[in-house]
Each structure stands twice: as C-alpha cells, then as structure tokens.
Short mmCIF file of C-alpha atoms in Angstrom, two decimals:
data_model
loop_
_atom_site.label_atom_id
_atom_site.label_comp_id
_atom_site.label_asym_id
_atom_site.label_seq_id
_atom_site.Cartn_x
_atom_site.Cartn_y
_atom_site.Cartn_z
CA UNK D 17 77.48 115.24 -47.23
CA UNK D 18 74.87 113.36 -49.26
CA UNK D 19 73.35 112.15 -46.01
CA UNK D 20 73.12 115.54 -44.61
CA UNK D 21 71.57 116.83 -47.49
CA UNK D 22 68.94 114.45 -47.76
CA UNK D 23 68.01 114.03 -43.51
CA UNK D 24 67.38 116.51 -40.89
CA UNK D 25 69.56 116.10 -38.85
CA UNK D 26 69.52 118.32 -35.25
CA UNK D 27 73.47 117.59 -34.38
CA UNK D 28 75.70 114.84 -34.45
CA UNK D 29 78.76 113.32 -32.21
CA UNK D 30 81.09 111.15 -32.62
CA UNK D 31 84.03 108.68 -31.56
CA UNK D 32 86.51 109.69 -34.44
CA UNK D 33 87.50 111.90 -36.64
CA UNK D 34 89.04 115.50 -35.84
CA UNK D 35 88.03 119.31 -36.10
CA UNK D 36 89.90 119.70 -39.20
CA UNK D 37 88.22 116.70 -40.87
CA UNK D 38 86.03 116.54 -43.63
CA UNK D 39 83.00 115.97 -41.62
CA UNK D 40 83.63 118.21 -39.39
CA UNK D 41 83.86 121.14 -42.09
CA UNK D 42 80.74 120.38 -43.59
CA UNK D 43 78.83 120.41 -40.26
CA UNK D 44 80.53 123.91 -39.67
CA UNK D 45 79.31 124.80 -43.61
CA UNK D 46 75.51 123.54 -42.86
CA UNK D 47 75.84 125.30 -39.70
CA UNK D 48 74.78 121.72 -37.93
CA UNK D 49 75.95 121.33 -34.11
CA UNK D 50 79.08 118.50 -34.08
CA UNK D 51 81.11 117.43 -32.10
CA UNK D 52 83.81 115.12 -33.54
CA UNK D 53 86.45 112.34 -31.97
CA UNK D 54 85.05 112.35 -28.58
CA UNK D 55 86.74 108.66 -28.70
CA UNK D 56 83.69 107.59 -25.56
CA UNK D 57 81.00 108.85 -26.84
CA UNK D 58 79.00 105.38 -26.77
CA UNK D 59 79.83 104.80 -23.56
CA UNK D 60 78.75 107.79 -22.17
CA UNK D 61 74.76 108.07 -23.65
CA UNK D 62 72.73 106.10 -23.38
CA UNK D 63 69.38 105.79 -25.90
CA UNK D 64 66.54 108.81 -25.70
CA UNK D 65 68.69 110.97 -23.42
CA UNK D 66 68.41 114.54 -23.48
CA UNK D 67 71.70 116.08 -25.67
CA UNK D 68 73.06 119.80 -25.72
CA UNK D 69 75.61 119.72 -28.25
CA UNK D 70 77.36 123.35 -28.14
CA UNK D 71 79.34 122.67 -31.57
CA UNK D 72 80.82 126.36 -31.10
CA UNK D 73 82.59 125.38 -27.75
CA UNK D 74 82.75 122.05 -28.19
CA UNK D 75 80.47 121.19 -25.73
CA UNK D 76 78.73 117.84 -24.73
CA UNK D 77 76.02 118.32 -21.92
CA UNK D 78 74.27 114.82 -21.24
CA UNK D 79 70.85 115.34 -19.14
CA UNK D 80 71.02 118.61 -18.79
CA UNK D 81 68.82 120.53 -16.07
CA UNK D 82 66.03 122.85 -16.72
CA UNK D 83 68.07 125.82 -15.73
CA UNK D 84 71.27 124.73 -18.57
CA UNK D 85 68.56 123.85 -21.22
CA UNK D 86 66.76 126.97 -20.81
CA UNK D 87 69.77 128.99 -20.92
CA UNK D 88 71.33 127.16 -24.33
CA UNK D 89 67.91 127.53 -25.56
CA UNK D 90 68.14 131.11 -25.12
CA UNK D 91 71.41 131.21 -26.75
CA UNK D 92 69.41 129.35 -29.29
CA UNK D 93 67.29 131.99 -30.15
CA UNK D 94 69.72 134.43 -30.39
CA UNK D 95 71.38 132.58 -32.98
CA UNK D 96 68.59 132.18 -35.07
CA UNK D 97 66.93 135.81 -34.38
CA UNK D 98 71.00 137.21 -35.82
CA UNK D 99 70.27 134.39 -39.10
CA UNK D 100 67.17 136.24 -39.67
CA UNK D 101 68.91 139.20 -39.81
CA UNK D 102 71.10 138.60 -41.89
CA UNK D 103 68.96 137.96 -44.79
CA UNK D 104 68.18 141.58 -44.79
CA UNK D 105 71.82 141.53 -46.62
CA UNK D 106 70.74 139.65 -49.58
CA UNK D 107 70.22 142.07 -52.04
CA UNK D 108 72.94 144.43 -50.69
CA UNK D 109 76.39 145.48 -52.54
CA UNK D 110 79.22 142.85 -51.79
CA UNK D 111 81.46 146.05 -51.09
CA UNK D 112 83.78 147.33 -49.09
CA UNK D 113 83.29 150.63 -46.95
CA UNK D 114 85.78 152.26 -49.68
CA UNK D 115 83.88 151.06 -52.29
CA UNK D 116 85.86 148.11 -53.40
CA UNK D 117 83.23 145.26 -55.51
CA UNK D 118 83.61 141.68 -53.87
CA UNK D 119 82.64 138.54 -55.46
CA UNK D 120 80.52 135.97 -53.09
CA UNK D 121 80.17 132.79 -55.06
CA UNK D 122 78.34 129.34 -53.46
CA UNK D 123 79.81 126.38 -53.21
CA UNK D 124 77.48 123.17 -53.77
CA UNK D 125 77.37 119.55 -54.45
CA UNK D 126 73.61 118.70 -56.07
CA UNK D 127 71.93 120.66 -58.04
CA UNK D 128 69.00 121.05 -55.99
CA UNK D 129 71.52 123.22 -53.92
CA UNK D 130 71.25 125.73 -56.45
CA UNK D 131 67.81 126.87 -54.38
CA UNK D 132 69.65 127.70 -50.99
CA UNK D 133 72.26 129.28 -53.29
CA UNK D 134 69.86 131.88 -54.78
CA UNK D 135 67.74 132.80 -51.66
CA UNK D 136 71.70 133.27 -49.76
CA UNK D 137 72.12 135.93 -53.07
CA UNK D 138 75.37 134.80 -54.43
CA UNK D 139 76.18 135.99 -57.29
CA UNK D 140 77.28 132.82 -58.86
CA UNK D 141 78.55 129.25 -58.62
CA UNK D 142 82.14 129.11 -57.68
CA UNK D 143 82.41 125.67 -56.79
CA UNK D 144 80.77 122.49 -57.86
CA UNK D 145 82.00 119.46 -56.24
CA UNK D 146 80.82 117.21 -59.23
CA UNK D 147 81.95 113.87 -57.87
CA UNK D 148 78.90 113.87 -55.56
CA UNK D 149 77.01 113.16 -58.56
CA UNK D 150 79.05 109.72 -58.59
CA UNK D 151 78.67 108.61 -55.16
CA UNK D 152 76.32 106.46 -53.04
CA UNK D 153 75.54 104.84 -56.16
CA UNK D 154 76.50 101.13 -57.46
CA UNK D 155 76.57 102.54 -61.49
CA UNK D 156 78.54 105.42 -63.07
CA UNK D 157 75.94 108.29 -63.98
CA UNK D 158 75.74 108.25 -68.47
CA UNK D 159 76.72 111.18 -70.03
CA UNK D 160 73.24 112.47 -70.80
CA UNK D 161 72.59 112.48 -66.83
CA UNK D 162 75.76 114.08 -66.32
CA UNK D 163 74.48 116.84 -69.27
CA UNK D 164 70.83 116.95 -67.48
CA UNK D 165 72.88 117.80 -63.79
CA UNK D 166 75.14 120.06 -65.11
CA UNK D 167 72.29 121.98 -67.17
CA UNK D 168 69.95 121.85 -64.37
CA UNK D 169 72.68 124.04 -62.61
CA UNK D 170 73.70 126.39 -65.09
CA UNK D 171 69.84 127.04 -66.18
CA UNK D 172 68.96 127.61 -62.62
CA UNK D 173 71.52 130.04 -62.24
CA UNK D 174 69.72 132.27 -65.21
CA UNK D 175 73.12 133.60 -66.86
CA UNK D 176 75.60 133.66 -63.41
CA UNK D 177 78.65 131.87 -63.58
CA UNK D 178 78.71 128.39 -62.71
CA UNK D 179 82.24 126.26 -61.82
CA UNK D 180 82.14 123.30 -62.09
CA UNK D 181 85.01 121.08 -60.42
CA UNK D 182 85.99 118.22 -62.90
CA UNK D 183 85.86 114.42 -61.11
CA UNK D 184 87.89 114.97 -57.23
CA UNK D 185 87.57 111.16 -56.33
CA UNK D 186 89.68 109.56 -53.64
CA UNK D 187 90.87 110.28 -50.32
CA UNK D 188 87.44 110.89 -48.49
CA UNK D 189 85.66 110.64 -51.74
CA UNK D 190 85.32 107.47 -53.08
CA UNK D 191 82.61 105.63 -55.11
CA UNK D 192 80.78 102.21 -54.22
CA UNK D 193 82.93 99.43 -54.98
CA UNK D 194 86.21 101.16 -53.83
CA UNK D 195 88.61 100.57 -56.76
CA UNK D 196 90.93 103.88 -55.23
CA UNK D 197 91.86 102.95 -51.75
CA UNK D 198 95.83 102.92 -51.73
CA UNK D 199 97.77 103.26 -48.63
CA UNK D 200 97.83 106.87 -48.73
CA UNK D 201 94.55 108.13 -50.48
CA UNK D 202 95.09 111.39 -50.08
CA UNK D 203 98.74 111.43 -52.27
CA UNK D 204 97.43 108.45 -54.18
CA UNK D 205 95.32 107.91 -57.47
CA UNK D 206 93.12 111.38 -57.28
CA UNK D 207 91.53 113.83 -58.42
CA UNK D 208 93.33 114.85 -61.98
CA UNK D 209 95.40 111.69 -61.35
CA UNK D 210 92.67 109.59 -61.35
CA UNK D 211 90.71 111.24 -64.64
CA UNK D 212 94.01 110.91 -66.46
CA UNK D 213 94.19 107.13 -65.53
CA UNK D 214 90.40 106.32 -66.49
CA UNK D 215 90.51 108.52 -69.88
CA UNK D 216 86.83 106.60 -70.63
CA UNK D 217 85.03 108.13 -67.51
CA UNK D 218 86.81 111.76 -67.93
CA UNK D 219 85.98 111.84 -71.72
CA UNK D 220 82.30 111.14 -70.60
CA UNK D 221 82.47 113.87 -67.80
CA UNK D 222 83.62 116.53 -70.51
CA UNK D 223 81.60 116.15 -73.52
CA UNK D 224 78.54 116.32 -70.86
CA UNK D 225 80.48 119.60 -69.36
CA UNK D 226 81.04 120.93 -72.70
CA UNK D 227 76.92 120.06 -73.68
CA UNK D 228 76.16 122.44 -70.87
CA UNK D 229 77.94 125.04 -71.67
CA UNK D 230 75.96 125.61 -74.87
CA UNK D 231 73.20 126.71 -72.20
CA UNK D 232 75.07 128.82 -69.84
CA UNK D 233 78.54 130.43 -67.91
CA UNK D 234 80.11 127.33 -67.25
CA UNK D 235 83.74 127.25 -66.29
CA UNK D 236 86.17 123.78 -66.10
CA UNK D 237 87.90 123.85 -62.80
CA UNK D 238 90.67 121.00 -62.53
CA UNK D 239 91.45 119.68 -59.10
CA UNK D 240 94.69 118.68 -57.88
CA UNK D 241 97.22 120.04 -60.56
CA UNK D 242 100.90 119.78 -59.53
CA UNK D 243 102.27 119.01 -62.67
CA UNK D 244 102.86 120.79 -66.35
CA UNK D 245 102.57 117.91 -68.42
CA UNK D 246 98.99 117.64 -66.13
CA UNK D 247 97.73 120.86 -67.38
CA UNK D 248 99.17 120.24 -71.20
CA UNK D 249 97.24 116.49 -70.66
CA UNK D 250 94.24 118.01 -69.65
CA UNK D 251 94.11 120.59 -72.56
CA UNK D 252 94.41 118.11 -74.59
CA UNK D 253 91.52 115.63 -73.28
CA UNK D 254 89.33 118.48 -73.77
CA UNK D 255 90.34 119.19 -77.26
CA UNK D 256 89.30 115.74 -77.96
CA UNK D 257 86.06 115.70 -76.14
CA UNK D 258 85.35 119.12 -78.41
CA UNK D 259 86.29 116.81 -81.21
CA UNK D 260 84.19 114.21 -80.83
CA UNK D 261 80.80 116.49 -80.12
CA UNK D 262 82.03 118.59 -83.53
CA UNK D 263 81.56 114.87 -85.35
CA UNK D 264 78.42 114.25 -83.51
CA UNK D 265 76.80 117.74 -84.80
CA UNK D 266 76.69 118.89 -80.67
CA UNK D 267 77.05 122.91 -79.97
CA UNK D 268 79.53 124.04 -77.27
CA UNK D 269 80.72 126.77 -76.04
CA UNK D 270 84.18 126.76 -78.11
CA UNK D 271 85.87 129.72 -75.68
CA UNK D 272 85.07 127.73 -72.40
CA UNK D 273 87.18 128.82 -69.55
CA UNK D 274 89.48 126.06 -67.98
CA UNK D 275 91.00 127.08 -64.57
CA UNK D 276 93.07 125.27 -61.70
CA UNK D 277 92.65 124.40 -58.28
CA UNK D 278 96.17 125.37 -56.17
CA UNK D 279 95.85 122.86 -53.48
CA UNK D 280 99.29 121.72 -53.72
CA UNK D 281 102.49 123.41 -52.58
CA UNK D 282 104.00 122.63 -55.70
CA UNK D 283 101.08 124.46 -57.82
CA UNK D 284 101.67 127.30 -55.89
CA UNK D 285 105.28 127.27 -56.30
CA UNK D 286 104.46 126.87 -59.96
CA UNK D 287 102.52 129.63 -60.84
CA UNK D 288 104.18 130.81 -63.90
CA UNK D 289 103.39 128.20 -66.29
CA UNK D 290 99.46 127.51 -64.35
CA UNK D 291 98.95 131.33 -65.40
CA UNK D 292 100.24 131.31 -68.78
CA UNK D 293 98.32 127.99 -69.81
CA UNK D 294 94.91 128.26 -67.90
CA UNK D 295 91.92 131.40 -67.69
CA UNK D 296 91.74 131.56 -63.54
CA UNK D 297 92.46 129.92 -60.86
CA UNK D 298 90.84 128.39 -57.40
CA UNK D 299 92.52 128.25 -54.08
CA UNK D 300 91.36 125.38 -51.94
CA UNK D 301 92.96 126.06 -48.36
CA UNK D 302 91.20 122.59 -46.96
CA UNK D 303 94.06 120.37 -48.65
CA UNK D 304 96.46 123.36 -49.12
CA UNK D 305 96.92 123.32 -45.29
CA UNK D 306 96.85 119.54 -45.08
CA UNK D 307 99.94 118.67 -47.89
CA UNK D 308 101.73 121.92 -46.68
CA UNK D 309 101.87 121.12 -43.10
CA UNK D 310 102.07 117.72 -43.68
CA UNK D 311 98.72 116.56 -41.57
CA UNK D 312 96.21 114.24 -41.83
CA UNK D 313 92.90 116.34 -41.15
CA UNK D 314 91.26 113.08 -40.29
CA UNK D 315 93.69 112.71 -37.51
CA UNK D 316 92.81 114.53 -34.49
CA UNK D 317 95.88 113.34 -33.24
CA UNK D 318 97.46 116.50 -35.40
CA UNK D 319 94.66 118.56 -35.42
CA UNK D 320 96.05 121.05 -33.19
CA UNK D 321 99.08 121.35 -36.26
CA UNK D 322 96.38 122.62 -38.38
CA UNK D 323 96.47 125.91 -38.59
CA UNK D 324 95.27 127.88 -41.41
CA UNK D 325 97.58 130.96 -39.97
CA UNK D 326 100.85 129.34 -40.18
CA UNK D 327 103.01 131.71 -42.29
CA UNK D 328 103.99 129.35 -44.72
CA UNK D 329 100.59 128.95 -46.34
CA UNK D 330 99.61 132.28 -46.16
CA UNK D 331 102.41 133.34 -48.22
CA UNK D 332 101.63 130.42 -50.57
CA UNK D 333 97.83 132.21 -50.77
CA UNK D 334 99.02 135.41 -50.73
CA UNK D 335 101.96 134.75 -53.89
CA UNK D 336 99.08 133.14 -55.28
CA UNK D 337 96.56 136.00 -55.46
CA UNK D 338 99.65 138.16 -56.34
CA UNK D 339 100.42 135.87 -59.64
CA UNK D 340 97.14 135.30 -60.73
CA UNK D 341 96.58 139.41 -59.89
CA UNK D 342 99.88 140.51 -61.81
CA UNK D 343 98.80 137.78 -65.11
CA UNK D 344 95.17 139.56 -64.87
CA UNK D 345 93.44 136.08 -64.29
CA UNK D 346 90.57 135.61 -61.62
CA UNK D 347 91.61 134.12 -58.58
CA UNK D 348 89.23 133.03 -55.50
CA UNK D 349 89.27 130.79 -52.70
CA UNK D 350 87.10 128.08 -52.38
CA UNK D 351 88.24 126.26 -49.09
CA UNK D 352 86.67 126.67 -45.94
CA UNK D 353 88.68 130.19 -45.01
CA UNK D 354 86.36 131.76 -47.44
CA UNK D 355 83.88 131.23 -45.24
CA UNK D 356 85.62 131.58 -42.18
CA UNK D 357 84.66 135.22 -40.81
CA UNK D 358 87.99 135.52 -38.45
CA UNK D 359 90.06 135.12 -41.80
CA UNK D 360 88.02 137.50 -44.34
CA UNK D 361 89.72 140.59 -43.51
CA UNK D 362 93.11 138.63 -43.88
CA UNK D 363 92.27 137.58 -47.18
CA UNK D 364 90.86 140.75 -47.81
CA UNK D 365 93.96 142.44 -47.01
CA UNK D 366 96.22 139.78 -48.84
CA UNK D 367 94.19 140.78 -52.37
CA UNK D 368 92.05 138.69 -52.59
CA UNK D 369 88.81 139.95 -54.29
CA UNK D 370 86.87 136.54 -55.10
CA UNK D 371 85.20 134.38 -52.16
CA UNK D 372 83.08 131.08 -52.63
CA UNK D 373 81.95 129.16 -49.86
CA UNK D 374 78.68 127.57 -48.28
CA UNK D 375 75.68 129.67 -49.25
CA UNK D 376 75.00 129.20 -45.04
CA UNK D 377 78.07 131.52 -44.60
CA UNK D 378 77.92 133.59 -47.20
CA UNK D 379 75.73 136.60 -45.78
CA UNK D 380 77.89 136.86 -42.55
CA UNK D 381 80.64 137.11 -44.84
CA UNK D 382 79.51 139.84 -46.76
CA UNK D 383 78.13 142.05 -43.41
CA UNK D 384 82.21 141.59 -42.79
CA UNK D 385 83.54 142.88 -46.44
CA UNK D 386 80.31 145.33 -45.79
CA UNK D 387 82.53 146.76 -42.90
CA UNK D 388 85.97 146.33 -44.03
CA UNK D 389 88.29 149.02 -45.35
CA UNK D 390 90.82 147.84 -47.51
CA UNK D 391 93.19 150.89 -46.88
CA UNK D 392 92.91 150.25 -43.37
CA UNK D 393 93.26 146.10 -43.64
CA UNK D 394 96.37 145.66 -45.97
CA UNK D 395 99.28 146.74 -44.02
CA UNK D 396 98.09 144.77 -40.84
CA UNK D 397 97.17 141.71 -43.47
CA UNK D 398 100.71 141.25 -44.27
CA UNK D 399 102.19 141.26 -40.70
CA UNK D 400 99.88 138.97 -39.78
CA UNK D 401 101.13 137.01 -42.71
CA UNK D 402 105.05 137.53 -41.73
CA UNK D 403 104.68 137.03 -37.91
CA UNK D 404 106.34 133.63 -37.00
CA UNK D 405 105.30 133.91 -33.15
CA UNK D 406 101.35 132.22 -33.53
CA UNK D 407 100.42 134.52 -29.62
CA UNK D 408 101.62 137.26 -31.73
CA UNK D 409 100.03 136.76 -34.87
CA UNK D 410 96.34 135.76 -33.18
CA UNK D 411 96.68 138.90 -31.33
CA UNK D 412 97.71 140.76 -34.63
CA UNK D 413 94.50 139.21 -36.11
CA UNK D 414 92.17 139.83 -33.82
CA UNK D 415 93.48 143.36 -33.87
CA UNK D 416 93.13 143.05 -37.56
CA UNK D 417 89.42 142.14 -37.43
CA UNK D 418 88.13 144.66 -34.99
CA UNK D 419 89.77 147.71 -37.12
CA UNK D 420 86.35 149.62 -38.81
CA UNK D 421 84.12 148.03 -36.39
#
C-alpha cells in the first residue's frame, strides 16, 4: 500500500497471490489495473514489451496490435471521461430517491490521504488503518509523532469525524524485523491480541490518540474483538492512558467514543455484550468473509470460495446492522463491499445506513444510493440474503440492482 502511495504506478501483474488478496483489493481501491497469480508471468514478458492489462476482465494482452491498443485505449477514455463525471457528485446529497440521508466516510492509511479524501467529498474519516504509520520503518514511531499524525488528520478534516483503527499488525501487516510471524498469522498474535501482549507500545498509541482528540472528532476503533474480557481489557488500557495524561497536565477529550470492528464470527454472534459496552461499531467484510468461510484470501487456490454473497455472512452483516440498529449505536461497513457498487443496494436494503471505503469509490457509490429506493430494495435485499442456490441469488441481485434504474 505504502509503495503504491508513494510511486506511479500504470498496472501491475503478478505470479502469486489471488483476487481476494490483500493486494489485489487495494489495486481495485486505487482503481490501478492488476492482475494477480498468473503463476508464468516471468516467463511469458519479456523486458520493454508493450502490456494491456484489462484488470476488469482479467486480461493480459502481450504485444498487442495497433487495432487491440487502439480499441482498449478507447475503452480508456471512456473510463476516464465517466471519472470526470462523476465529480460533478461531490457536493451532492448522499440520499436516497425517498429521501433517506447516507453516510460516505473514506478510508485511508497516511495522512496525506486526507487530500484525495476531501476533493472525493466524504463526509468524514471512517477508517484509519493506523498501523501504516508503523511499517517500512526499522524504529517504532514516539508518541509525539504518533500525536503530530493523528492531529494532522483530525485538523485536516476541519470538525468531520475521524476513526481511527487502533494498531491491526500481523497477518499481511507486519513491521521490519518480523517479531509476529506464527504459523497461522492471520489467527495468531494480532490486531487487539497483539496490543494486549505489548501493553508498552498500545499505552503509547493511546495517550497520542487521546492528545488528538483534544483537537478534533476522533473515535477509537478496536480491531479484531472476539472476546468480552477483550473489550473489558481494552476499557481499561484506556482508562489508564487517560490517567497518566491527567498526571501529566494533558487535555483530552474525556467522552471519546470507543467502537469495535466485527470481523469475527464470534463478534457477530456476540453482539449483546459489544453493544452494551462500546459507542458503535465497524463491519470489516475483508476478514469477515475470510474466518467465516474458512479461506485464505492469499490463496487463489480458494479464491473461487470467496464469496461475499454466501448466506451465512450476510446474515452475520445483516444481524449485525439489526443489533447495533435496535441498541441505537452507529454501525458501518468498512470492508471492501462498501465500495463494491454490485453490493450497495444489498447493504442498502439489509439497513445499513453508514458506508466507508476508498475515497476512489466513493462517488460511484453515492450516484448508486443517489438512485436507490429503499422501499423498493428491502424486500428483494433479504431474499437475496436467504437464497441458498448462488445462480439464484446472482440473478436475484442483479435483479436487485437494476430496480429504479
């Protein structure tokens, strides 16, 4: 991500990985052409050839013609000319056609995202990955850089909530020096896991989260919950981190919101006790899909398992948004559906009212809640959601998505 952030980069292949995996996604976020686990790539170009990568089909064209490469560079165009339109949206209502409000948040990982965030017109910060402030680096950032970061964000935002995700290190995520690599990152030493272990480094995170929210909307979002005594632990590391600014003189913003990231079956199937103790709550599909299907989105091996449809976790979304909806707590989701225009309605339709993705998606997505009705989206919503057959349900959802057009 880092990488991508900081080159220009006009598309990528490569050997490994799968459509599901985490490079993959953020290639699909950054709108970037990709095409991932190939497996013979290498073999098959050669240096300073001529590459069409069609990352919507999946395409690799090596040498292409004049007649193919001035046909994709027509299709090209056309792309670009429909970006350019959409950023007549930006200023527009995030509403339905029956006059529901939506919230479209951005997701980022630097603060200098905060720029692409504000010209896509979100109307806050729903996710901040902060662990890419810890990578690609040989030291752990100090507290006062941590402060500087977070208050760059929040200041930037000029009084729009900003989310910030506490420490989500391991599985694809790790810092220089390893220190996390188990044989099963992604059910190992994560996330909340990992801040809990390494009470020094999580202390240091808070106080700087709690600095920043002297100068701003800044909400605590906890990764990785599964557990009560996780929450209850939590709660209580930030009681102490407010302790120890109170003896060091420090203002804070005493009534900061702490919320929880359902990413784990369990959480979901827990919902009681995460809606009683914390102020919202986050639904990242990405890993929701992965630990309740039990795949490996790195594999592509399993890929075609993925499926962000399978009834199982769109009842676990949908019970979700219902809890959090019933306990009158926010609720959004932060994975990739969010930005994922064939699943908007759907989520739409399952209750949800609170999106935050990509600020490169986010206009599409609001053109789509611009022409949704939610009287017309809700009943078809949940038979997509209780339709075992997957030719059925696709059907049902593409029905689903052009109802209103």
């Amino acid at each position: 991500m880092i990488l991508f952030k900081q080159h220009e980069f006009a598309g990528f292949v490569t050997d490994l990985g799968g459509v599901t995996s985490h490079t993959a996604i953020v290639a699909r976020s950054l709108a970037i052409p990709a095409i991932v686990g190939l497996h013979n790539a290498r073999a098959m170009i050669r240096e300073n050839e001529l590459l069409i990568i069609d990352g919507r089909q999946g395409v690799l064209i090596v040498n292409p013609n004049q007649q193919v490469l001035d046909e994709f560079r027509r299709r090209r165009d056309l792309i670009e000319a429909e970006r350019h339109k959409l950023k007549a949206l930006r200023s527009a209502r995030a509403a339905t056609l029956d006059g529901h409000e939506i919230t479209l948040q951005a997701n980022i990982e630097l603060p200098q995202d905060v720029e692409e965030a504000r010209e896509a017109g979100a109307s806050g910060i729903g996710l901040f990955r902060s662990e890419f402030l810890f990578l690609n680096r040989a030291d752990l950032p100090e507290e006062d850089e941590q402060f500087e970061a977070y208050r760059q964000v929040v200041k930037s935002m000029e009084g729009m909530p900003v989310t910030i995700r506490t420490l989500d290190l391991g599985a694809d995520k790790v810092m220089s020096g390893g220190g996390l690599k188990g044989p099963n990152p992604a059910l190992g030493l994560r996330a909340i896991r990992y801040c809990l272990a390494e009470p020094q480094i999580f202390q240091t995170q808070l106080r700087a989260l709690l600095r920043a929210s002297h100068h701003g909307k800044i909400r605590l979002l906890i990764p990785m919950l599964a557990h009560a005594h996780e929450i209850d632990q939590t709660l209580a590391a930030i009681a102490q981190a407010m302790a120890e600014l109170d003896e060091r003189g420090i203002s804070y913003n005493r009534s900061v919101q702490v919320g929880g990231m359902i990413e784990i079956p369990a959480a979901a199937l827990s919902l009681g006790y995460f809606v009683r103790k914390l102020d919202f709550l986050s639904i990242g599909t990405n890993d929701l899909i992965q630990y309740a299907l039990a795949i490996d989105r790195n594999d592509d091996a399993v890929a075609h398992l993925y499926d962000p449809l399978h009834p199982a976790v769109l009842q676990l979304i949908a019970q979700t948004i219902a809890a959090a909806n019933k306990a009158d707590i926010p609720v959004a989701v932060c994975g990739e559906m969010a930005g994922d225009l064939s699943a908007t309605r759907l989520l739409l339709g399952l209750g949800l009212r609170e999106f935050s993705m990509h600020p490169a998606q986010l206009l599409a997505i609001k053109r789509e809640v611009r022409r949704t009705d939610l009287a017309e989206v809700t009943a078809m919503a949940k038979r997509v959601m209780r339709t075992q057959d997957p030719r059925k349900r696709k059907r049902l959802l593409d029905h689903l998505n052009r109802q209103t057009d």
